Coordinates of C-alpha atoms and ligand atoms in Angstrom, one line a residue:
M18 CA -118.0 -44.2 -89.4
A19 CA -117.7 -40.8 -91.0
T20 CA -117.1 -40.1 -94.6
V21 CA -114.6 -37.3 -95.3
V22 CA -113.5 -35.7 -98.5
Q23 CA -110.1 -33.9 -98.4
K24 CA -108.9 -31.8 -101.1
F25 CA -105.3 -30.8 -101.8
G26 CA -104.7 -27.8 -104.0
G27 CA -101.6 -27.3 -106.4
T28 CA -99.2 -25.8 -103.8
S29 CA -100.1 -28.5 -101.4
V30 CA -98.8 -31.2 -103.8
A31 CA -96.2 -29.2 -105.4
D32 CA -93.2 -31.7 -105.0
P33 CA -92.8 -35.3 -103.6
Q34 CA -92.2 -34.2 -100.0
K35 CA -95.5 -32.3 -100.0
I36 CA -97.4 -35.2 -101.8
K37 CA -96.0 -37.5 -98.8
A38 CA -97.1 -35.0 -96.2
A39 CA -100.6 -34.8 -97.7
A40 CA -100.8 -38.5 -98.0
A41 CA -99.9 -38.8 -94.3
K42 CA -102.9 -36.5 -93.4
A43 CA -105.3 -38.8 -95.4
V44 CA -103.9 -41.9 -93.7
A45 CA -104.2 -40.4 -90.3
R46 CA -107.9 -39.9 -91.1
H47 CA -108.3 -43.4 -92.3
E48 CA -106.5 -44.8 -89.2
A49 CA -108.9 -42.8 -87.0
G50 CA -111.7 -45.0 -88.7
D51 CA -113.0 -42.7 -91.4
R52 CA -113.8 -43.5 -95.0
V53 CA -111.6 -41.1 -96.9
V54 CA -111.8 -39.7 -100.4
V55 CA -109.0 -37.4 -101.6
V56 CA -109.3 -35.0 -104.4
V57 CA -106.0 -33.8 -105.8
S58 CA -105.0 -30.8 -108.1
A59 CA -102.2 -30.8 -110.6
M60 CA -98.7 -30.3 -109.0
G61 CA -97.7 -26.7 -108.3
H62 CA -98.1 -24.6 -111.5
Q63 CA -98.4 -27.7 -113.8
T64 CA -101.7 -26.5 -115.3
D65 CA -100.3 -23.1 -116.1
Q66 CA -97.2 -24.8 -117.7
L67 CA -99.5 -26.9 -119.8
V68 CA -101.5 -23.8 -121.0
E69 CA -98.2 -22.2 -121.8
L70 CA -97.0 -25.3 -123.7
A71 CA -100.2 -25.3 -125.9
G72 CA -99.6 -21.6 -126.6
Q73 CA -96.2 -22.5 -128.2
I74 CA -98.0 -24.8 -130.7
T75 CA -100.8 -22.5 -131.6
P76 CA -102.3 -19.3 -130.2
R77 CA -105.8 -20.8 -130.6
P78 CA -105.8 -24.5 -129.5
S79 CA -109.0 -26.5 -129.8
A80 CA -111.1 -26.5 -126.6
R81 CA -111.3 -30.4 -126.7
E82 CA -107.6 -30.9 -127.1
M83 CA -106.9 -28.4 -124.3
D84 CA -109.0 -30.5 -121.9
M85 CA -107.2 -33.5 -123.0
L86 CA -104.0 -31.9 -122.2
L87 CA -104.8 -30.1 -119.0
S88 CA -106.5 -33.3 -117.5
T89 CA -103.1 -35.0 -117.6
G90 CA -101.8 -32.7 -114.7
E91 CA -104.2 -34.3 -112.3
Q92 CA -103.6 -37.8 -113.6
V93 CA -100.0 -37.5 -112.6
S94 CA -100.7 -36.2 -109.1
V95 CA -103.3 -38.8 -108.3
A96 CA -101.0 -41.7 -109.2
L97 CA -98.2 -40.2 -107.2
F98 CA -100.5 -39.7 -104.2
A99 CA -101.8 -43.2 -104.3
M100 CA -98.2 -44.4 -104.3
A101 CA -97.5 -42.3 -101.3
V102 CA -100.4 -43.9 -99.5
H103 CA -99.1 -47.3 -100.5
A104 CA -95.7 -46.4 -99.0
L105 CA -97.4 -45.7 -95.7
G106 CA -98.7 -49.1 -95.7
H107 CA -102.3 -48.5 -96.7
Q108 CA -104.6 -49.3 -99.6
A109 CA -105.3 -46.6 -102.2
V110 CA -106.7 -46.4 -105.7
S111 CA -106.4 -43.5 -108.0
L112 CA -109.2 -42.6 -110.4
T113 CA -109.6 -40.2 -113.2
G114 CA -112.8 -38.1 -113.6
S115 CA -114.1 -40.6 -116.2
Q116 CA -113.2 -43.6 -114.1
I117 CA -115.2 -42.1 -111.3
G118 CA -118.1 -41.5 -113.7
I119 CA -118.2 -37.6 -113.3
R120 CA -120.6 -36.9 -116.2
T121 CA -120.5 -33.3 -117.5
D122 CA -122.1 -31.3 -120.4
S123 CA -119.8 -30.8 -123.4
R124 CA -118.6 -27.2 -122.8
H125 CA -114.9 -27.7 -122.9
G126 CA -112.9 -25.7 -120.5
R127 CA -116.0 -24.8 -118.4
A128 CA -118.1 -27.9 -118.3
R129 CA -120.7 -28.3 -115.6
I130 CA -121.4 -31.5 -113.7
K131 CA -124.6 -33.4 -114.6
S132 CA -124.2 -36.5 -112.5
I133 CA -121.7 -38.6 -110.6
S134 CA -122.0 -42.3 -110.1
T135 CA -121.0 -43.5 -106.7
E136 CA -121.0 -47.3 -107.0
Q137 CA -117.3 -47.7 -107.9
L138 CA -116.4 -45.1 -105.1
Q139 CA -118.6 -46.9 -102.5
N140 CA -117.2 -50.3 -103.4
L141 CA -113.6 -49.1 -103.1
L142 CA -114.3 -47.4 -99.7
D143 CA -116.1 -50.5 -98.4
G144 CA -113.1 -52.6 -99.4
G145 CA -111.0 -50.4 -97.1
S146 CA -109.2 -48.3 -99.8
I147 CA -108.6 -44.5 -99.7
V148 CA -109.8 -43.2 -103.0
I149 CA -107.7 -40.7 -104.7
A150 CA -109.8 -38.8 -107.3
A151 CA -108.5 -36.4 -109.9
G152 CA -109.9 -33.0 -109.4
F153 CA -111.2 -30.6 -112.1
Q154 CA -112.2 -33.1 -114.8
G155 CA -115.0 -35.3 -116.1
I156 CA -116.3 -36.8 -119.2
D157 CA -119.2 -35.8 -121.6
Q158 CA -121.8 -38.0 -123.1
H159 CA -119.5 -38.7 -126.1
G160 CA -116.7 -39.8 -124.0
N161 CA -114.7 -36.7 -124.5
I162 CA -112.6 -35.5 -121.5
T163 CA -113.8 -32.2 -120.1
T164 CA -112.6 -29.8 -117.4
L165 CA -114.6 -27.6 -115.0
G166 CA -112.7 -24.4 -115.4
R167 CA -109.6 -23.1 -113.7
G168 CA -109.6 -23.9 -109.9
G169 CA -112.3 -26.5 -110.5
S170 CA -110.9 -29.1 -108.1
D171 CA -112.7 -27.4 -105.3
T172 CA -115.9 -28.2 -107.2
T173 CA -115.1 -31.9 -107.7
A174 CA -114.3 -32.2 -104.0
V175 CA -117.5 -30.6 -102.8
A176 CA -119.5 -32.4 -105.4
L177 CA -118.2 -35.8 -104.4
A178 CA -118.9 -34.9 -100.7
A179 CA -122.5 -34.0 -101.7
V180 CA -123.2 -37.4 -103.6
L181 CA -121.4 -39.4 -100.9
G182 CA -123.4 -37.7 -98.2
A183 CA -120.0 -36.9 -96.5
D184 CA -119.9 -35.6 -93.1
R185 CA -117.4 -32.9 -94.3
C186 CA -115.2 -31.7 -97.1
E187 CA -111.8 -30.3 -96.0
I188 CA -110.1 -28.0 -98.4
Y189 CA -106.3 -28.0 -97.7
T190 CA -104.6 -24.9 -99.3
D191 CA -101.7 -22.5 -98.8
V192 CA -103.7 -20.2 -96.5
D193 CA -105.1 -21.2 -93.1
G194 CA -108.7 -20.2 -93.8
I195 CA -110.9 -17.7 -95.4
Y196 CA -109.8 -14.1 -94.7
T197 CA -111.7 -10.9 -94.7
T198 CA -109.9 -10.2 -97.9
D199 CA -107.0 -11.6 -100.0
P200 CA -104.1 -11.6 -97.4
R201 CA -101.7 -11.2 -100.4
I202 CA -103.2 -7.8 -101.2
L203 CA -103.9 -6.7 -97.7
P204 CA -101.7 -8.1 -94.9
A205 CA -104.0 -6.7 -92.3
A206 CA -106.7 -9.2 -93.4
R207 CA -107.9 -11.6 -90.7
R208 CA -108.9 -15.2 -90.7
L209 CA -112.6 -15.7 -90.1
S210 CA -113.7 -18.6 -87.9
S211 CA -116.8 -19.1 -90.0
I212 CA -118.6 -17.7 -92.9
A213 CA -122.0 -18.3 -94.4
Y214 CA -122.5 -20.1 -97.7
D215 CA -124.2 -17.1 -99.2
E216 CA -121.3 -14.8 -98.2
M217 CA -118.7 -17.2 -99.5
L218 CA -120.7 -17.6 -102.7
E219 CA -120.7 -13.9 -103.3
L220 CA -117.2 -13.4 -102.3
A221 CA -115.9 -16.2 -104.5
S222 CA -117.9 -15.0 -107.5
L223 CA -116.9 -11.4 -106.8
G224 CA -113.2 -12.3 -107.1
A225 CA -111.9 -14.0 -103.9
G226 CA -109.9 -16.7 -105.6
V227 CA -109.5 -18.9 -102.6
M228 CA -112.6 -21.2 -103.6
H229 CA -114.0 -22.0 -106.9
P230 CA -117.5 -20.3 -106.8
R231 CA -119.3 -23.4 -108.2
S232 CA -118.0 -25.4 -105.3
I233 CA -120.0 -23.3 -102.9
E234 CA -123.0 -23.6 -105.1
F235 CA -122.8 -27.4 -104.4
A236 CA -122.1 -26.9 -100.7
K237 CA -125.2 -24.7 -100.4
K238 CA -127.6 -26.7 -102.6
F239 CA -126.6 -30.0 -100.9
G240 CA -125.8 -28.7 -97.4
V241 CA -122.2 -29.8 -97.4
P242 CA -120.2 -28.5 -94.5
V243 CA -116.9 -27.1 -96.0
M244 CA -113.8 -26.5 -93.8
V245 CA -110.9 -24.5 -95.3
R246 CA -107.4 -25.0 -93.7
S247 CA -103.7 -25.0 -94.3
S248 CA -101.9 -27.9 -95.6
F249 CA -98.7 -26.8 -93.9
K250 CA -99.6 -25.8 -90.4
E251 CA -102.1 -27.0 -87.9
G252 CA -104.9 -24.7 -87.0
P253 CA -108.6 -24.2 -86.7
G254 CA -109.4 -23.0 -90.2
T255 CA -112.6 -21.5 -91.4
M256 CA -116.0 -23.4 -91.5
I257 CA -118.4 -22.5 -94.3
L258 CA -121.9 -23.2 -93.3
S259 CA -125.5 -22.2 -93.5
A260 CA -126.5 -18.6 -92.6
D261 CA -128.4 -19.5 -89.5
R262 CA -125.1 -20.8 -87.9
A263 CA -122.8 -18.0 -89.3
K264 CA -122.3 -14.7 -87.4
P265 CA -124.4 -12.0 -89.1
R266 CA -122.0 -9.0 -89.7
P267 CA -122.7 -6.0 -91.9
A268 CA -119.6 -7.0 -93.9
S269 CA -117.7 -10.2 -93.6
G270 CA -115.3 -9.7 -96.3
V271 CA -114.1 -7.6 -99.1
A272 CA -113.5 -9.0 -102.7
L273 CA -111.6 -7.6 -105.6
A274 CA -112.1 -8.5 -109.3
K275 CA -109.1 -6.7 -110.7
D276 CA -109.5 -7.3 -114.5
E277 CA -112.9 -6.0 -115.4
A278 CA -114.1 -4.2 -118.5
R279 CA -117.1 -1.9 -118.6
I280 CA -119.3 -1.7 -121.8
T281 CA -122.1 0.9 -122.2
V282 CA -124.8 0.8 -124.9
E283 CA -125.7 4.4 -125.0
S284 CA -129.2 6.0 -125.6
V285 CA -131.1 2.8 -126.1
P286 CA -134.8 3.3 -126.7
D287 CA -136.4 2.8 -123.3
Q288 CA -138.9 0.1 -124.2
P289 CA -139.7 -3.5 -123.4
G290 CA -137.3 -5.8 -125.2
S291 CA -134.1 -3.6 -125.3
S292 CA -132.4 -5.4 -122.5
H293 CA -133.7 -8.7 -123.7
A294 CA -132.1 -8.2 -127.1
L295 CA -128.8 -7.3 -125.7
F296 CA -128.5 -9.9 -123.0
S297 CA -129.9 -12.8 -125.1
A298 CA -127.2 -12.0 -127.8
L299 CA -124.6 -12.0 -125.1
A300 CA -125.8 -15.2 -123.6
A301 CA -125.9 -16.9 -126.9
A302 CA -122.2 -16.0 -127.3
G303 CA -121.6 -17.7 -123.9
I304 CA -120.5 -14.5 -122.1
A305 CA -121.3 -14.3 -118.5
I306 CA -122.3 -10.7 -117.5
D307 CA -121.4 -9.3 -114.2
M308 CA -122.7 -5.9 -113.0
I309 CA -125.7 -4.8 -115.1
V310 CA -126.7 -1.2 -114.6
Q311 CA -129.4 0.5 -116.5
N312 CA -130.1 4.2 -115.8
V313 CA -133.5 5.6 -115.4
G314 CA -132.8 7.7 -118.5
Q315 CA -134.4 10.8 -120.1
A316 CA -136.5 11.5 -123.1
G317 CA -137.3 7.9 -123.7
R318 CA -133.7 6.7 -123.8
A319 CA -131.6 4.9 -121.3
D320 CA -128.0 3.7 -121.1
I321 CA -127.3 0.1 -120.4
S322 CA -123.9 -0.6 -118.8
F323 CA -122.4 -4.0 -117.7
T324 CA -119.1 -5.4 -116.9
V325 CA -117.4 -8.5 -118.1
P326 CA -114.0 -10.0 -117.3
S327 CA -111.3 -8.1 -119.4
D328 CA -110.6 -11.3 -121.5
D329 CA -114.1 -11.3 -122.8
L330 CA -114.1 -7.5 -123.8
A331 CA -113.4 -7.8 -127.5
Q332 CA -116.2 -10.4 -128.0
A333 CA -118.7 -8.7 -125.8
A334 CA -118.0 -5.3 -127.4
A335 CA -118.6 -6.9 -130.8
V336 CA -121.9 -8.4 -130.0
S337 CA -123.1 -5.2 -128.2
E338 CA -122.1 -3.1 -131.3
R339 CA -124.2 -5.4 -133.5
V340 CA -127.2 -5.2 -131.1
A341 CA -126.8 -1.5 -130.6
A342 CA -127.2 -1.0 -134.3
E343 CA -130.3 -3.1 -134.5
L344 CA -132.0 -1.3 -131.6
G345 CA -131.0 2.2 -133.1
A346 CA -128.9 3.0 -129.9
A347 CA -126.5 5.9 -130.1
G348 CA -123.5 3.8 -129.8
V349 CA -121.2 1.7 -127.6
S350 CA -118.3 2.8 -125.3
H351 CA -116.0 0.6 -123.3
D352 CA -113.3 0.9 -120.7
D353 CA -110.7 -1.9 -120.1
G354 CA -109.2 -0.3 -117.1
V355 CA -111.6 -1.0 -114.3
A356 CA -111.8 -3.1 -111.1
K357 CA -114.7 -4.1 -109.0
V358 CA -114.6 -3.9 -105.2
S359 CA -117.3 -5.5 -103.1
A360 CA -118.3 -5.7 -99.6
V361 CA -120.3 -8.8 -98.5
G362 CA -122.2 -9.6 -95.4
V363 CA -125.3 -11.4 -94.4
G364 CA -126.0 -8.7 -91.6
M365 CA -126.0 -5.9 -94.3
A366 CA -129.7 -6.3 -94.7
H367 CA -130.4 -5.3 -91.0
E368 CA -128.3 -2.3 -90.6
E369 CA -128.9 1.3 -91.8
G370 CA -126.0 3.3 -93.3
V371 CA -123.9 0.4 -94.5
A372 CA -123.6 1.8 -98.1
G373 CA -122.9 5.2 -96.7
R374 CA -119.8 3.8 -94.6
M375 CA -118.4 2.2 -97.9
F376 CA -118.7 5.2 -100.2
R377 CA -117.4 7.5 -97.5
A378 CA -114.4 5.5 -97.1
L379 CA -113.8 5.5 -100.9
A380 CA -114.3 9.2 -101.1
D381 CA -112.0 9.9 -98.2
A382 CA -109.3 7.9 -100.1
G383 CA -110.0 10.2 -103.1
I384 CA -111.4 7.3 -105.2
N385 CA -114.1 8.0 -107.7
V386 CA -116.9 5.4 -108.0
R387 CA -117.8 4.8 -111.5
M388 CA -120.7 2.3 -111.1
I389 CA -122.6 0.9 -108.2
T390 CA -124.8 -2.2 -107.8
T391 CA -126.0 -3.8 -104.7
G392 CA -127.6 -7.2 -103.8
E393 CA -129.2 -8.3 -100.6
I394 CA -125.9 -9.1 -99.0
K395 CA -123.3 -7.2 -101.1
I396 CA -122.5 -3.7 -102.4
S397 CA -120.2 -3.5 -105.5
A398 CA -118.3 -0.4 -106.7
L399 CA -116.6 -0.2 -109.9
V400 CA -113.3 1.9 -109.7
D401 CA -110.3 2.6 -111.8
R402 CA -107.9 -0.4 -111.7
A403 CA -105.1 2.0 -110.5
D404 CA -107.2 2.6 -107.4
A405 CA -108.1 -1.1 -106.8
A406 CA -105.7 -1.9 -103.9
A407 CA -106.4 1.4 -102.2
A408 CA -110.1 0.8 -102.5
V409 CA -109.8 -2.6 -100.9
R410 CA -107.8 -1.1 -98.0
A411 CA -110.3 1.7 -97.5
V412 CA -113.4 -0.5 -97.5
H413 CA -111.7 -3.2 -95.3
A414 CA -110.9 -0.5 -92.8
A415 CA -114.3 1.2 -92.9
F416 CA -116.0 -2.0 -91.8
G417 CA -113.4 -2.5 -89.0
L418 CA -112.5 -6.0 -90.5
E419 CA -109.0 -5.9 -89.2
T420 CA -110.3 -6.4 -85.8
P421 CA -112.5 -9.3 -84.5
T422 CA -116.2 -8.6 -83.8
P423 CA -116.7 -8.7 -80.0
G424 CA -117.8 -12.3 -79.0
E425 CA -116.5 -13.8 -82.3
A426 CA -115.1 -17.2 -81.7
T427 CA -111.6 -17.8 -83.0
E428 CA -112.0 -21.5 -83.2
A429 CA -114.0 -22.9 -86.0
E430 CA -117.0 -24.4 -84.1
D431 CA -117.7 -28.1 -84.8
H432 CA -120.7 -28.2 -86.9
V433 CA -123.5 -30.8 -87.0
P434 CA -124.1 -31.4 -90.7
N435 CA -127.3 -30.9 -92.4
P436 CA -127.5 -33.9 -94.8
S437 CA -130.9 -33.0 -96.2
P438 CA -130.4 -31.2 -99.5
L439 CA -132.7 -28.3 -100.3
E440 CA -136.1 -29.2 -101.7
V441 CA -135.0 -27.4 -105.0
V442 CA -132.3 -30.0 -105.8
R443 CA -135.2 -32.5 -106.5
R444 CA -136.3 -30.4 -109.4
L445 CA -132.9 -30.3 -111.0
E446 CA -132.0 -32.6 -114.0
G447 CA -128.2 -31.9 -113.7
M448 CA -126.4 -31.5 -110.3
E449 CA -125.1 -28.2 -111.5
D450 CA -128.3 -26.8 -113.0
L451 CA -129.3 -23.3 -112.0
A452 CA -131.4 -23.7 -108.9
V453 CA -134.2 -21.0 -108.6
E454 CA -135.8 -21.3 -105.2
D455 CA -138.4 -18.5 -105.4
C456 CA -139.7 -15.5 -107.0
V457 CA -141.4 -12.9 -104.9
L458 CA -143.1 -9.5 -105.4
D459 CA -142.7 -6.7 -103.0
S460 CA -145.1 -3.8 -103.8
S461 CA -144.0 -1.7 -100.8
Q462 CA -141.0 0.2 -102.3
A463 CA -140.5 3.7 -103.7
L464 CA -137.9 4.7 -106.2
V465 CA -135.9 7.8 -105.9
T466 CA -133.4 9.0 -108.7
L467 CA -130.9 11.8 -108.6
L468 CA -130.1 12.9 -112.2
D469 CA -127.3 15.1 -113.5
L470 CA -125.0 14.8 -110.4
P471 CA -121.4 15.9 -110.9
D472 CA -119.1 12.8 -111.5
T473 CA -116.7 13.5 -108.6
P474 CA -115.6 11.4 -105.6
G475 CA -117.9 11.7 -102.7
V476 CA -121.2 12.1 -104.3
A477 CA -122.5 8.6 -103.5
A478 CA -120.9 9.0 -100.0
D479 CA -123.0 12.2 -99.3
V480 CA -126.2 10.8 -100.8
F481 CA -126.1 7.6 -98.5
A482 CA -124.6 9.4 -95.5
E483 CA -127.6 11.8 -95.6
A484 CA -130.0 8.8 -96.1
G485 CA -128.4 7.1 -93.2
R486 CA -128.7 10.2 -91.0
A487 CA -132.4 10.5 -92.0
G488 CA -132.7 6.8 -90.7
L489 CA -133.8 5.6 -94.2
F490 CA -133.5 1.9 -95.0
V491 CA -132.1 1.9 -98.4
D492 CA -132.6 -1.3 -100.4
M493 CA -131.4 -1.4 -104.0
I494 CA -128.8 1.0 -105.1
V495 CA -127.7 1.6 -108.7
Q496 CA -125.3 4.2 -110.0
S497 CA -125.0 4.1 -113.8
H498 CA -121.9 4.7 -115.7
P499 CA -121.4 8.5 -115.8
R500 CA -121.8 10.2 -119.3
D501 CA -120.5 13.7 -120.2
G502 CA -119.3 14.2 -116.7
R503 CA -122.7 13.7 -115.1
A504 CA -123.7 10.6 -113.0
E505 CA -127.1 9.3 -111.9
I506 CA -127.9 7.3 -108.7
S507 CA -131.2 5.5 -108.0
F508 CA -132.2 3.8 -104.8
T509 CA -135.3 2.2 -103.4
V510 CA -136.8 2.7 -99.9
P511 CA -139.9 1.5 -98.1
A512 CA -142.9 3.4 -99.7
A513 CA -143.9 4.7 -96.3
D514 CA -140.5 6.6 -96.3
A515 CA -140.9 7.9 -99.9
E516 CA -141.6 11.6 -98.9
R517 CA -138.6 11.8 -96.6
A518 CA -136.4 10.1 -99.1
T519 CA -137.4 12.5 -101.7
A520 CA -136.7 15.4 -99.3
V521 CA -133.3 14.1 -98.6
A522 CA -132.6 13.7 -102.4
R523 CA -133.8 17.3 -103.1
A524 CA -131.5 18.7 -100.6
I525 CA -128.6 17.0 -102.0
A526 CA -129.6 17.8 -105.6
A527 CA -130.1 21.5 -104.7
A528 CA -126.5 21.8 -103.4
R529 CA -125.1 20.0 -106.4
G530 CA -127.1 21.4 -109.4
A531 CA -128.8 18.0 -109.8
T532 CA -132.6 17.0 -110.2
V533 CA -134.6 14.4 -108.6
A534 CA -137.3 12.1 -110.0
D535 CA -139.3 10.0 -107.7
V536 CA -141.8 7.3 -108.1
P537 CA -143.7 6.8 -104.7
H538 CA -144.8 3.2 -105.6
V539 CA -143.0 0.7 -107.7
A540 CA -143.0 -3.2 -107.8
K541 CA -139.8 -5.1 -107.0
L542 CA -139.5 -8.7 -108.1
S543 CA -136.7 -10.8 -106.6
I544 CA -135.6 -14.2 -107.9
T545 CA -133.6 -16.1 -105.4
G546 CA -131.5 -19.3 -105.8
V547 CA -128.1 -20.6 -106.4
G548 CA -125.7 -19.9 -109.4
I549 CA -127.8 -16.9 -110.6
R550 CA -124.9 -14.9 -112.0
S551 CA -122.6 -17.8 -113.0
H552 CA -125.1 -19.3 -115.4
A553 CA -124.8 -17.1 -118.6
G554 CA -128.3 -16.3 -119.8
V555 CA -130.2 -16.0 -116.3
A556 CA -130.6 -12.4 -117.0
D557 CA -131.9 -13.2 -120.3
R558 CA -134.4 -15.7 -118.9
L559 CA -135.6 -12.9 -116.7
F560 CA -135.9 -10.3 -119.5
Q561 CA -137.6 -12.6 -122.1
P562 CA -140.9 -13.3 -120.2
L563 CA -141.2 -9.6 -119.1
T564 CA -140.6 -8.5 -122.7
E565 CA -143.3 -10.9 -123.9
A566 CA -145.7 -9.5 -121.3
G567 CA -144.8 -6.0 -122.6
I568 CA -143.4 -5.0 -119.2
N569 CA -140.5 -2.4 -119.1
I570 CA -137.7 -2.8 -116.6
D571 CA -136.8 0.4 -114.8
L572 CA -133.9 -0.9 -112.6
V573 CA -132.0 -4.2 -112.3
N574 CA -129.3 -5.7 -110.2
T575 CA -127.9 -9.1 -110.0
S576 CA -125.8 -11.2 -107.5
E577 CA -124.9 -14.8 -107.2
V578 CA -127.9 -15.6 -105.1
R579 CA -130.4 -13.0 -106.1
L580 CA -131.7 -10.9 -109.1
N581 CA -133.9 -7.9 -108.5
V582 CA -135.9 -5.8 -110.9
I583 CA -137.9 -2.8 -110.5
V584 CA -141.1 -2.3 -112.7
A585 CA -144.0 0.0 -112.6
A586 CA -146.3 -0.7 -109.6
G587 CA -149.3 -1.5 -111.8
Q588 CA -147.4 -4.2 -113.6
G589 CA -146.1 -6.1 -110.5
E590 CA -148.7 -8.8 -110.5
R591 CA -148.3 -9.5 -114.2
A592 CA -144.6 -9.6 -114.0
L593 CA -144.8 -12.0 -111.0
K594 CA -147.0 -14.4 -113.0
A595 CA -144.8 -14.2 -116.0
L596 CA -141.6 -15.0 -114.0
R597 CA -143.0 -17.7 -111.9
K598 CA -144.0 -19.5 -115.0
A599 CA -140.7 -18.9 -116.8
F600 CA -138.8 -20.4 -113.9
G601 CA -141.3 -23.4 -113.3
L602 CA -142.4 -22.1 -109.9
P603 CA -145.9 -22.9 -108.7
A604 CA -148.5 -20.3 -109.7
G605 CA -150.2 -18.2 -107.0
G606 CA -147.1 -17.9 -104.6
G607 CA -144.6 -15.3 -104.1
R608 CA -146.7 -12.4 -102.8
E609 CA -145.3 -11.7 -99.5
P610 CA -143.5 -8.5 -99.1
A611 CA -139.6 -9.1 -99.2
A612 CA -138.4 -10.0 -95.6
S613 CA -136.2 -7.1 -94.8
P614 CA -134.8 -4.1 -96.5
A615 CA -131.0 -3.4 -96.7
Ligands
ADP7 P1 -105.1 -24.0 -104.3 O1 -104.0 -24.2 -105.2 O2 -104.9 -24.6 -102.9 O3 -106.5 -24.2 -104.8 P2 -105.5 -21.1 -104.5 O4 -104.3 -20.4 -105.0 O5 -106.6 -21.4 -105.5 O6 -105.1 -22.4 -103.8 O7 -106.3 -20.3 -103.4 C1 -105.6 -19.9 -102.2 C2 -105.2 -18.4 -102.4 O8 -106.4 -17.6 -102.4 C3 -104.5 -17.8 -101.3 O9 -103.1 -18.0 -101.4 C4 -104.8 -16.3 -101.3 O10 -103.9 -15.4 -101.9 C5 -106.1 -16.3 -102.4 N1 -107.2 -15.6 -101.6 C6 -108.0 -14.7 -102.2 N2 -109.0 -14.3 -101.5 C7 -108.8 -14.8 -100.3 C8 -109.6 -14.8 -99.1 N3 -110.6 -14.0 -98.9 N4 -109.1 -15.5 -98.0 C9 -108.0 -16.4 -98.2 N5 -107.4 -16.4 -99.3 C10 -107.7 -15.7 -100.4
LIG8 N1 -105.3 -27.7 -111.8 C1 -106.4 -26.9 -112.1 C2 -106.0 -25.4 -112.1 O1 -104.9 -25.1 -111.9 C3 -107.6 -27.1 -111.2 C4 -107.3 -26.7 -109.7 O2 -106.2 -26.7 -109.3 O3 -108.3 -26.6 -109.0 O4 -106.9 -24.7 -112.5
MG9 MG1 -107.9 -23.1 -106.0

């Protein structure tokens, strides 16, 4: 007998007819002999309407009361859903988050799940009932109702599937699967038959609104197979599964975060502790940072730039200004009109020239790239918001995403679940704790920086097209926020290729009036895990031990599954020790060179 969790989003339960149709799906499963748990969102735009209602009372409602209010949306829909199941002649019991025993921390509006009790659920399932669980909500240790953040019903569903050891979690929504990019933005987008956890995690956290990113954290941590499909029409949907089962493609999808803001702290003294001071203050304010870019800098000073969601700009700018003054930085600038376009693919790490392709496409569309960061399986470019849709179109086309990869299955394959959760889960106190799997040192990289480049479309494209032609495997790429019309691009390559990479950089620099700085050996430290970016303060936990060890950070990039820093070659071992200790990893490990360059 299989256990299945089915989740129905707001549009799937928008009116009584749709609730009845969804209930029929759950009943069909139950009649086929499965144990069925249903997770339901609030009807239609109910949550938006409640937010709006609160706004008519006060512009700044208390977070606790907001959660009390918003949780009612799901309470309505679970009761109606249970009635619909009864009407079909079956047993069903609706439960709120607190009745299930979904314990969370006390951060109202963005609570994280600590534990879920399964006794009540199991008893009801054993007794032959379909359990109808309210999505998006829980209860803290003081009995207050909490919510998990907008879109959080996905997370409830996957978390329940995890604790019940369910055979699969089916997400029913208004699209028939995961697409190569949001089909509402780009009609040429195509449904994928499968996608790897890491890819979905990056896409979701980089802006693809189809899944709540934290739901994929659970899926990956606990090995839950997730299927995304349409509520309204039959079809194969998309399977989200572990990387060894998904198809490696240089890019599987393109995500857009439309409402980003960029902040730069200018001319910060380039010494250990500067980044720590900034990011610990931001973490203390509960602000999750997105792209972090620190330029290599000149004359002992560097600029530190990062992005935050537009809504957090005012607060993040105020914190940055305070820290900038303390550090003796020149000042703080910001820009509220930017958007981030990202290409994501697990096959990226094994192919040359991927970055070149993306930047060429942006340049050909006349789009200027304002900042670049990369991760093992993603490349993100910051562009003007006005260019956002054109940028998505250009990148999507550059990777040929509108046509299927030869040999790609169009049916989602049936998948044998892997019920054994990662070893790392055993070290966690709360189910949603940050899960750091490993920290490794790679001492085989060289760093090349182009300084003083003109800030015009096509510069990054030329640099990485040249690098691709020279057969260079480029790993990390960072382009800092341009200042005074000049840009700076840094990248790492295997140390064995350092001379060739420098020669390529010199040729480009000569043609553009730029200069080159190279360091033939640097140390790269990589922290891998789950939830790295979404936990405010991880960057800070990285900077603090390095600061205490007196180690300066030359370059950093972050993603949802990995955080990389470059430090001086001679400091690699000490940095490794400090970081492994800080993240509770066994001493003495982590010395293998990183598996594969990007
Ligand atoms: P639900 O209410 O069922 O949770 P959401 O509105 O949260 O549904 O998510 C579904 C929407 O996500 C789709 O209608 C689509 O516009 C959007 N979306 C964004 N990126 C993607 C993508 N890569 N694939 C599919 N849908 C996407
Ligand atoms: N109803 C909540 C929201 O609209 C949760 C969800 O639908 O996932 O954000
Ligand atoms: Mg949703």
